[in-house]
mmCIF file with all atom_site columns, C-alpha atoms in Angstrom:
data_model
loop_
_atom_site.group_PDB
_atom_site.id
_atom_site.type_symbol
_atom_site.label_atom_id
_atom_site.label_alt_id
_atom_site.label_comp_id
_atom_site.label_asym_id
_atom_site.label_entity_id
_atom_site.label_seq_id
_atom_site.pdbx_PDB_ins_code
_atom_site.Cartn_x
_atom_site.Cartn_y
_atom_site.Cartn_z
_atom_site.occupancy
_atom_site.B_iso_or_equiv
_atom_site.pdbx_formal_charge
_atom_site.auth_seq_id
_atom_site.auth_comp_id
_atom_site.auth_asym_id
_atom_site.auth_atom_id
_atom_site.pdbx_PDB_model_num
ATOM 1   C CA . MET A 1 1   ? 1.771   23.693  21.357  1.00 39.00 ? 8   MET A CA 1
ATOM 2   C CA . THR A 1 2   ? 0.296   22.746  17.961  1.00 39.00 ? 9   THR A CA 1
ATOM 3   C CA . ILE A 1 3   ? 1.118   24.725  14.857  1.00 43.00 ? 10  ILE A CA 1
ATOM 4   C CA . LYS A 1 4   ? -1.198  24.429  11.871  1.00 39.00 ? 11  LYS A CA 1
ATOM 5   C CA . ILE A 1 5   ? 0.010   25.389  8.442   1.00 43.00 ? 12  ILE A CA 1
ATOM 6   C CA . TYR A 1 6   ? -2.629  26.220  5.865   1.00 41.00 ? 13  TYR A CA 1
ATOM 7   C CA . LEU A 1 7   ? -1.330  26.063  2.345   1.00 45.00 ? 14  LEU A CA 1
ATOM 8   C CA . THR A 1 8   ? -4.397  27.615  0.797   1.00 43.00 ? 15  THR A CA 1
ATOM 9   C CA . GLU A 1 9   ? -7.785  28.930  1.761   1.00 44.00 ? 16  GLU A CA 1
ATOM 10  C CA . ASP A 1 10  ? -9.385  26.858  -0.954  1.00 43.00 ? 17  ASP A CA 1
ATOM 11  C CA . PHE A 1 11  ? -11.057 23.910  0.803   1.00 39.00 ? 18  PHE A CA 1
ATOM 12  C CA . GLN A 1 12  ? -11.034 21.745  -2.332  1.00 42.00 ? 19  GLN A CA 1
ATOM 13  C CA . GLU A 1 13  ? -7.281  22.061  -2.667  1.00 43.00 ? 20  GLU A CA 1
ATOM 14  C CA . GLN A 1 14  ? -6.798  21.223  1.028   1.00 41.00 ? 21  GLN A CA 1
ATOM 15  C CA . LYS A 1 15  ? -8.996  18.167  0.575   1.00 41.00 ? 22  LYS A CA 1
ATOM 16  C CA . HIS A 1 16  ? -6.943  17.163  -2.479  1.00 39.00 ? 23  HIS A CA 1
ATOM 17  C CA . LEU A 1 17  ? -3.742  17.374  -0.413  1.00 41.00 ? 24  LEU A CA 1
ATOM 18  C CA . ASP A 1 18  ? -5.284  15.227  2.332   1.00 46.00 ? 25  ASP A CA 1
ATOM 19  C CA . THR A 1 19  ? -6.539  12.518  -0.022  1.00 45.00 ? 26  THR A CA 1
ATOM 20  C CA . ASN A 1 20  ? -3.144  12.177  -1.701  1.00 59.00 ? 27  ASN A CA 1
ATOM 21  C CA . MET A 1 21  ? -1.338  11.740  1.618   1.00 91.00 ? 28  MET A CA 1
ATOM 22  C CA . ILE A 1 22  ? -1.444  7.913   1.468   1.00 95.00 ? 29  ILE A CA 1
ATOM 23  C CA . LYS A 1 23  ? -0.129  8.045   -2.086  1.00 95.00 ? 30  LYS A CA 1
ATOM 24  C CA . ARG A 1 24  ? 2.850   10.151  -1.039  1.00 94.00 ? 31  ARG A CA 1
ATOM 25  C CA . LYS A 1 25  ? 3.505   8.018   2.068   1.00 95.00 ? 32  LYS A CA 1
ATOM 26  C CA . LEU A 1 26  ? 3.591   4.896   -0.130  1.00 96.00 ? 33  LEU A CA 1
ATOM 27  C CA . GLN A 1 27  ? 5.931   6.492   -2.666  1.00 96.00 ? 34  GLN A CA 1
ATOM 28  C CA . ILE A 1 28  ? 8.348   7.565   0.050   1.00 95.00 ? 35  ILE A CA 1
ATOM 29  C CA . GLU A 1 29  ? 8.266   4.148   1.722   1.00 96.00 ? 36  GLU A CA 1
ATOM 30  C CA . CYS A 1 30  ? 8.699   2.212   -1.533  1.00 96.00 ? 37  CYS A CA 1
ATOM 31  C CA . GLU A 1 31  ? 11.562  4.433   -2.697  1.00 96.00 ? 38  GLU A CA 1
ATOM 32  C CA . ARG A 1 32  ? 13.373  4.000   0.611   1.00 94.00 ? 39  ARG A CA 1
ATOM 33  C CA . ILE A 1 33  ? 15.261  0.967   -0.752  1.00 95.00 ? 40  ILE A CA 1
ATOM 34  C CA . VAL A 1 34  ? 15.260  1.105   -4.541  1.00 94.00 ? 41  VAL A CA 1
ATOM 35  C CA . HIS A 1 35  ? 17.149  -2.123  -5.281  1.00 96.00 ? 42  HIS A CA 1
ATOM 36  C CA . GLN A 1 36  ? 14.836  -4.412  -3.233  1.00 97.00 ? 43  GLN A CA 1
ATOM 37  C CA . GLU A 1 37  ? 11.118  -5.002  -2.985  1.00 97.00 ? 44  GLU A CA 1
ATOM 38  C CA . VAL A 1 38  ? 9.729   -3.077  -0.027  1.00 97.00 ? 45  VAL A CA 1
ATOM 39  C CA . CYS A 1 39  ? 6.528   -4.443  1.522   1.00 98.00 ? 46  CYS A CA 1
ATOM 40  C CA . GLY A 1 40  ? 3.906   -3.907  4.180   1.00 98.00 ? 47  GLY A CA 1
ATOM 41  C CA . PHE A 1 41  ? 0.254   -3.256  4.849   1.00 98.00 ? 48  PHE A CA 1
ATOM 42  C CA . ILE A 1 42  ? -2.192  -0.456  4.171   1.00 98.00 ? 49  ILE A CA 1
ATOM 43  C CA . VAL A 1 43  ? -4.580  -0.321  7.112   1.00 97.00 ? 50  VAL A CA 1
ATOM 44  C CA . LYS A 1 44  ? -7.570  1.747   8.095   1.00 96.00 ? 51  LYS A CA 1
ATOM 45  C CA . ASN A 1 45  ? -6.887  4.166   10.940  1.00 92.00 ? 52  ASN A CA 1
ATOM 46  C CA . GLY A 1 46  ? -10.168 5.929   11.755  1.00 92.00 ? 53  GLY A CA 1
ATOM 47  C CA . ASP A 1 47  ? -11.198 7.644   8.531   1.00 91.00 ? 54  ASP A CA 1
ATOM 48  C CA . ASP A 1 48  ? -7.656  7.588   7.121   1.00 93.00 ? 55  ASP A CA 1
ATOM 49  C CA . PHE A 1 49  ? -5.305  5.049   5.618   1.00 95.00 ? 56  PHE A CA 1
ATOM 50  C CA . ASP A 1 50  ? -1.975  4.321   7.221   1.00 94.00 ? 57  ASP A CA 1
ATOM 51  C CA . LEU A 1 51  ? 1.040   2.134   6.480   1.00 96.00 ? 58  LEU A CA 1
ATOM 52  C CA . ILE A 1 52  ? 2.572   -0.663  8.474   1.00 97.00 ? 59  ILE A CA 1
ATOM 53  C CA . PRO A 1 53  ? 5.917   -1.398  6.827   1.00 97.00 ? 60  PRO A CA 1
ATOM 54  C CA . VAL A 1 54  ? 7.387   -4.843  7.444   1.00 97.00 ? 61  VAL A CA 1
ATOM 55  C CA . GLN A 1 55  ? 10.750  -6.376  6.655   1.00 97.00 ? 62  GLN A CA 1
ATOM 56  C CA . ASN A 1 56  ? 10.967  -8.256  3.382   1.00 97.00 ? 63  ASN A CA 1
ATOM 57  C CA . ARG A 1 57  ? 12.120  -11.690 4.518   1.00 97.00 ? 64  ARG A CA 1
ATOM 58  C CA . SER A 1 58  ? 12.596  -13.139 1.039   1.00 97.00 ? 65  SER A CA 1
ATOM 59  C CA . PRO A 1 59  ? 15.946  -14.822 0.369   1.00 97.00 ? 66  PRO A CA 1
ATOM 60  C CA . LYS A 1 60  ? 15.905  -12.838 -2.915  1.00 97.00 ? 67  LYS A CA 1
ATOM 61  C CA . PRO A 1 61  ? 14.457  -9.441  -1.901  1.00 97.00 ? 68  PRO A CA 1
ATOM 62  C CA . GLU A 1 62  ? 15.543  -7.854  -5.182  1.00 95.00 ? 69  GLU A CA 1
ATOM 63  C CA . GLU A 1 63  ? 13.163  -10.234 -7.028  1.00 94.00 ? 70  GLU A CA 1
ATOM 64  C CA . GLN A 1 64  ? 10.231  -10.864 -4.681  1.00 94.00 ? 71  GLN A CA 1
ATOM 65  C CA . PHE A 1 65  ? 8.872   -10.195 -1.232  1.00 96.00 ? 72  PHE A CA 1
ATOM 66  C CA . TYR A 1 66  ? 7.900   -12.531 1.570   1.00 97.00 ? 73  TYR A CA 1
ATOM 67  C CA . ILE A 1 67  ? 5.948   -11.824 4.748   1.00 97.00 ? 74  ILE A CA 1
ATOM 68  C CA . PRO A 1 68  ? 5.826   -14.822 7.121   1.00 97.00 ? 75  PRO A CA 1
ATOM 69  C CA . ALA A 1 69  ? 2.350   -16.110 8.001   1.00 96.00 ? 76  ALA A CA 1
ATOM 70  C CA . LYS A 1 70  ? 2.872   -15.423 11.714  1.00 97.00 ? 77  LYS A CA 1
ATOM 71  C CA . GLU A 1 71  ? 3.649   -11.757 10.985  1.00 97.00 ? 78  GLU A CA 1
ATOM 72  C CA . PHE A 1 72  ? 0.680   -11.498 8.610   1.00 97.00 ? 79  PHE A CA 1
ATOM 73  C CA . LEU A 1 73  ? -1.688  -12.964 11.216  1.00 97.00 ? 80  LEU A CA 1
ATOM 74  C CA . HIS A 1 74  ? -0.370  -10.613 13.913  1.00 97.00 ? 81  HIS A CA 1
ATOM 75  C CA . ILE A 1 75  ? -1.052  -7.575  11.689  1.00 97.00 ? 82  ILE A CA 1
ATOM 76  C CA . LYS A 1 76  ? -4.464  -8.945  10.667  1.00 97.00 ? 83  LYS A CA 1
ATOM 77  C CA . THR A 1 77  ? -5.491  -9.601  14.286  1.00 97.00 ? 84  THR A CA 1
ATOM 78  C CA . ASN A 1 78  ? -4.582  -6.096  15.441  1.00 96.00 ? 85  ASN A CA 1
ATOM 79  C CA . ASN A 1 79  ? -5.532  -3.959  12.422  1.00 97.00 ? 86  ASN A CA 1
ATOM 80  C CA . GLU A 1 80  ? -8.108  -3.513  9.689   1.00 98.00 ? 87  GLU A CA 1
ATOM 81  C CA . ILE A 1 81  ? -6.114  -4.453  6.594   1.00 98.00 ? 88  ILE A CA 1
ATOM 82  C CA . VAL A 1 82  ? -7.182  -2.783  3.349   1.00 98.00 ? 89  VAL A CA 1
ATOM 83  C CA . ALA A 1 83  ? -4.340  -4.083  1.157   1.00 98.00 ? 90  ALA A CA 1
ATOM 84  C CA . VAL A 1 84  ? -0.830  -5.482  1.065   1.00 98.00 ? 91  VAL A CA 1
ATOM 85  C CA . TYR A 1 85  ? 1.682   -3.261  -0.716  1.00 98.00 ? 92  TYR A CA 1
ATOM 86  C CA . HIS A 1 86  ? 5.056   -3.872  -2.273  1.00 98.00 ? 93  HIS A CA 1
ATOM 87  C CA . SER A 1 87  ? 7.379   -2.238  -4.742  1.00 98.00 ? 94  SER A CA 1
ATOM 88  C CA . HIS A 1 88  ? 8.776   -3.430  -8.038  1.00 97.00 ? 95  HIS A CA 1
ATOM 89  C CA . PRO A 1 89  ? 12.332  -2.063  -8.234  1.00 96.00 ? 96  PRO A CA 1
ATOM 90  C CA . THR A 1 90  ? 12.378  -2.615  -11.996 1.00 94.00 ? 97  THR A CA 1
ATOM 91  C CA . GLY A 1 91  ? 9.647   -3.087  -14.550 1.00 93.00 ? 98  GLY A CA 1
ATOM 92  C CA . PRO A 1 92  ? 6.100   -1.870  -14.914 1.00 94.00 ? 99  PRO A CA 1
ATOM 93  C CA . ALA A 1 93  ? 3.382   -1.129  -12.369 1.00 95.00 ? 100 ALA A CA 1
ATOM 94  C CA . LYS A 1 94  ? 1.725   -4.458  -13.093 1.00 96.00 ? 101 LYS A CA 1
ATOM 95  C CA . SER A 1 95  ? 0.987   -7.464  -10.932 1.00 97.00 ? 102 SER A CA 1
ATOM 96  C CA . SER A 1 96  ? 2.980   -10.595 -11.677 1.00 96.00 ? 103 SER A CA 1
ATOM 97  C CA . GLU A 1 97  ? 1.438   -14.072 -11.759 1.00 97.00 ? 104 GLU A CA 1
ATOM 98  C CA . PHE A 1 98  ? 3.011   -14.658 -8.346  1.00 95.00 ? 105 PHE A CA 1
ATOM 99  C CA . ASP A 1 99  ? 1.439   -11.416 -7.014  1.00 97.00 ? 106 ASP A CA 1
ATOM 100 C CA . GLU A 1 100 ? -1.984  -12.423 -8.294  1.00 98.00 ? 107 GLU A CA 1
ATOM 101 C CA . ALA A 1 101 ? -1.769  -15.984 -6.977  1.00 98.00 ? 108 ALA A CA 1
ATOM 102 C CA . THR A 1 102 ? -0.645  -14.768 -3.543  1.00 97.00 ? 109 THR A CA 1
ATOM 103 C CA . SER A 1 103 ? -3.378  -12.117 -3.410  1.00 98.00 ? 110 SER A CA 1
ATOM 104 C CA . GLU A 1 104 ? -5.964  -14.798 -4.217  1.00 98.00 ? 111 GLU A CA 1
ATOM 105 C CA . VAL A 1 105 ? -4.622  -17.079 -1.445  1.00 97.00 ? 112 VAL A CA 1
ATOM 106 C CA . ILE A 1 106 ? -4.557  -14.427 1.294   1.00 98.00 ? 113 ILE A CA 1
ATOM 107 C CA . CYS A 1 107 ? -7.803  -12.745 0.102   1.00 98.00 ? 114 CYS A CA 1
ATOM 108 C CA . TYR A 1 108 ? -6.471  -9.168  0.172   1.00 98.00 ? 115 TYR A CA 1
ATOM 109 C CA . PRO A 1 109 ? -5.785  -6.714  -2.644  1.00 98.00 ? 116 PRO A CA 1
ATOM 110 C CA . PHE A 1 110 ? -2.193  -6.019  -3.652  1.00 98.00 ? 117 PHE A CA 1
ATOM 111 C CA . VAL A 1 111 ? -0.956  -2.493  -4.287  1.00 98.00 ? 118 VAL A CA 1
ATOM 112 C CA . ILE A 1 112 ? 2.153   -2.505  -6.450  1.00 98.00 ? 119 ILE A CA 1
ATOM 113 C CA . TYR A 1 113 ? 4.382   0.532   -6.932  1.00 98.00 ? 120 TYR A CA 1
ATOM 114 C CA . SER A 1 114 ? 6.812   0.610   -9.857  1.00 97.00 ? 121 SER A CA 1
ATOM 115 C CA . ILE A 1 115 ? 9.916   2.556   -8.977  1.00 96.00 ? 122 ILE A CA 1
ATOM 116 C CA . ASP A 1 116 ? 10.819  2.786   -12.702 1.00 95.00 ? 123 ASP A CA 1
ATOM 117 C CA . GLU A 1 117 ? 7.462   4.242   -13.727 1.00 96.00 ? 124 GLU A CA 1
ATOM 118 C CA . THR A 1 118 ? 6.569   5.940   -10.408 1.00 96.00 ? 125 THR A CA 1
ATOM 119 C CA . MET A 1 119 ? 3.064   4.516   -10.819 1.00 96.00 ? 126 MET A CA 1
ATOM 120 C CA . PHE A 1 120 ? 0.719   2.273   -8.850  1.00 97.00 ? 127 PHE A CA 1
ATOM 121 C CA . CYS A 1 121 ? -1.511  -0.610  -9.793  1.00 97.00 ? 128 CYS A CA 1
ATOM 122 C CA . VAL A 1 122 ? -4.045  -2.448  -7.656  1.00 98.00 ? 129 VAL A CA 1
ATOM 123 C CA . TYR A 1 123 ? -4.852  -6.125  -8.052  1.00 98.00 ? 130 TYR A CA 1
ATOM 124 C CA . GLU A 1 124 ? -8.077  -7.286  -6.408  1.00 98.00 ? 131 GLU A CA 1
ATOM 125 C CA . PRO A 1 125 ? -8.655  -10.980 -5.685  1.00 98.00 ? 132 PRO A CA 1
ATOM 126 C CA . GLU A 1 126 ? -11.952 -12.638 -6.559  1.00 98.00 ? 133 GLU A CA 1
ATOM 127 C CA . TYR A 1 127 ? -12.774 -12.971 -2.845  1.00 98.00 ? 134 TYR A CA 1
ATOM 128 C CA . SER A 1 128 ? -11.531 -10.337 -0.434  1.00 98.00 ? 135 SER A CA 1
ATOM 129 C CA . ASP A 1 129 ? -11.524 -9.904  3.337   1.00 98.00 ? 136 ASP A CA 1
ATOM 130 C CA . ALA A 1 130 ? -10.996 -6.150  2.878   1.00 98.00 ? 137 ALA A CA 1
ATOM 131 C CA . ASN A 1 131 ? -13.900 -3.710  3.123   1.00 98.00 ? 138 ASN A CA 1
ATOM 132 C CA . SER A 1 132 ? -14.912 -3.032  -0.500  1.00 98.00 ? 139 SER A CA 1
ATOM 133 C CA . LYS A 1 133 ? -15.697 0.652   0.167   1.00 98.00 ? 140 LYS A CA 1
ATOM 134 C CA . ASP A 1 134 ? -12.233 1.146   1.674   1.00 98.00 ? 141 ASP A CA 1
ATOM 135 C CA . VAL A 1 135 ? -10.620 -0.553  -1.331  1.00 98.00 ? 142 VAL A CA 1
ATOM 136 C CA . GLU A 1 136 ? -12.546 1.690   -3.739  1.00 98.00 ? 143 GLU A CA 1
ATOM 137 C CA . GLN A 1 137 ? -11.516 4.785   -1.766  1.00 97.00 ? 144 GLN A CA 1
ATOM 138 C CA . LEU A 1 138 ? -7.891  3.640   -1.760  1.00 97.00 ? 145 LEU A CA 1
ATOM 139 C CA . LYS A 1 139 ? -7.984  3.086   -5.521  1.00 97.00 ? 146 LYS A CA 1
ATOM 140 C CA . LYS A 1 140 ? -9.380  6.590   -6.053  1.00 95.00 ? 147 LYS A CA 1
ATOM 141 C CA . GLU A 1 141 ? -6.527  8.035   -4.024  1.00 94.00 ? 148 GLU A CA 1
ATOM 142 C CA . LEU A 1 142 ? -3.766  6.031   -5.728  1.00 96.00 ? 149 LEU A CA 1
ATOM 143 C CA . LEU A 1 143 ? -4.811  5.718   -9.353  1.00 94.00 ? 150 LEU A CA 1
#
């Protein structure tokens, strides 16, 4: 049995709630461990975005994140990646030089969530394997 809960009869407000769902999912995931960088992938699932959280395998997870190449390739082979996400436990919602260099190497945008500021930023590499329309839609929903 499926139960549907309608918060309002106003379609625009319902649409607004739907489009912010990925934003809320990301906030919850990134705030799950506040003293370490949390990381994973934002993927396309039909018409929606979804998250694939992965373990941060960095030896210093409180300072940076690391996703092994084998894990990255497995996710890429089986999903349509839109962006890589990670949190910054301290500091602003701004990409670091390391974030930008890594994004350029792997050719996918980085979504960064600042736990301090509770804000997002999106860094887009010069060349990207992600669908540009999906990236623009994601940016509209997060920023």
